[in-house]
Amino acid sequence: MRPFSYERATSAQDAAAKVAATPGARFIAGGTNLLDLMKLEIETPTHLIDVNGLGMDKIEAIDGGGLRIGALVRNTDLAADARIRKDYGVLTRALVAGASGQLRNKATTAGNLLQRTRCPYFYDVNMPCNKRKPGSGCAAIGGFSRPLGVIGTSEACIATHPSDMAVAMRVLDASVETIRPDGTTRAIPIADFHKLPGQTPHVETALEKGEMIISVSLPKPKGGTHIYCKVRDRASYAFALVSVAAVIGKDGKGAVALGGVAPKPWRVEEADALLPKGSKAVADRLFAGATPREDNAFKLTLAQRTIASVIAEAKA
């Protein structure tokens, strides 16, 4: 790990302004992903600004019947909150499907959204990776692609987004609230928060320089049956090959999003309307234009079968 300096932020705007003004500065909260990347020298910040003391660790009711989740709410606390368990069960289920109990005790809501890919070529600093070093190439294309993306990818990058929580947030139509270095705030629909790679896979979110997540808002509860089904290589501590987050009503209508298949939580709203027609119709729409590789083409069938299981569970 390379040397770095450290300070504690005094306010959200102070933190945003300092990150914007200090070359090589980064925010740190739980650090469960960032510190690992620093040890591997994939991330090499020269200055860390600790935002843990800013009080953004509350879950509060908002006008319209929804909830605002502070950026620093730990994953364990979010999953266990009685309001989340009652009205946003898909979120609790996604959170407990991710990582270990120890990691969930440290990981934050904002940090979870900002997790970087687990593509093995991103983690191997001896291999070219456009996400780690823009313009260097993509070793995953033509390499071992089993855990990688089948839809939304590009000729520059086929990495997937690793978060379980973000897939549930996507199906719930969450909104990411931020503060800029000048103190202005904005709300970014989660559908627009994560970026597809195109020719700039190193640009992973809609955040501007110094802009910091302060909270995530959930709209009023959708009702229905909340399901999160994660398919992985082992029962615990593994990232999804395919995951399905769904909220389905008694009439069979609802919303569905996928994880493990794309560079962002993958949802196509037109596919939601096809839920009453069954998993094949939904999967065909979700994967329209897919470009699977030899090693990961199985994900299309796996996703369809997982969607079928979710629909059956909702009917039970």
PDB file of C-alpha atoms in Angstrom, residues 114 287 310:
ATOM      1  CA  LEU A 114     -19.865   2.491  -5.356  1.00  0.00           C
ATOM      2  CA  PHE A 287     -31.661  -9.857 -22.915  1.00  0.00           C
ATOM      3  CA  VAL A 310     -39.245 -16.150  -8.596  1.00  0.00           C
TER       4      VAL A 310
END
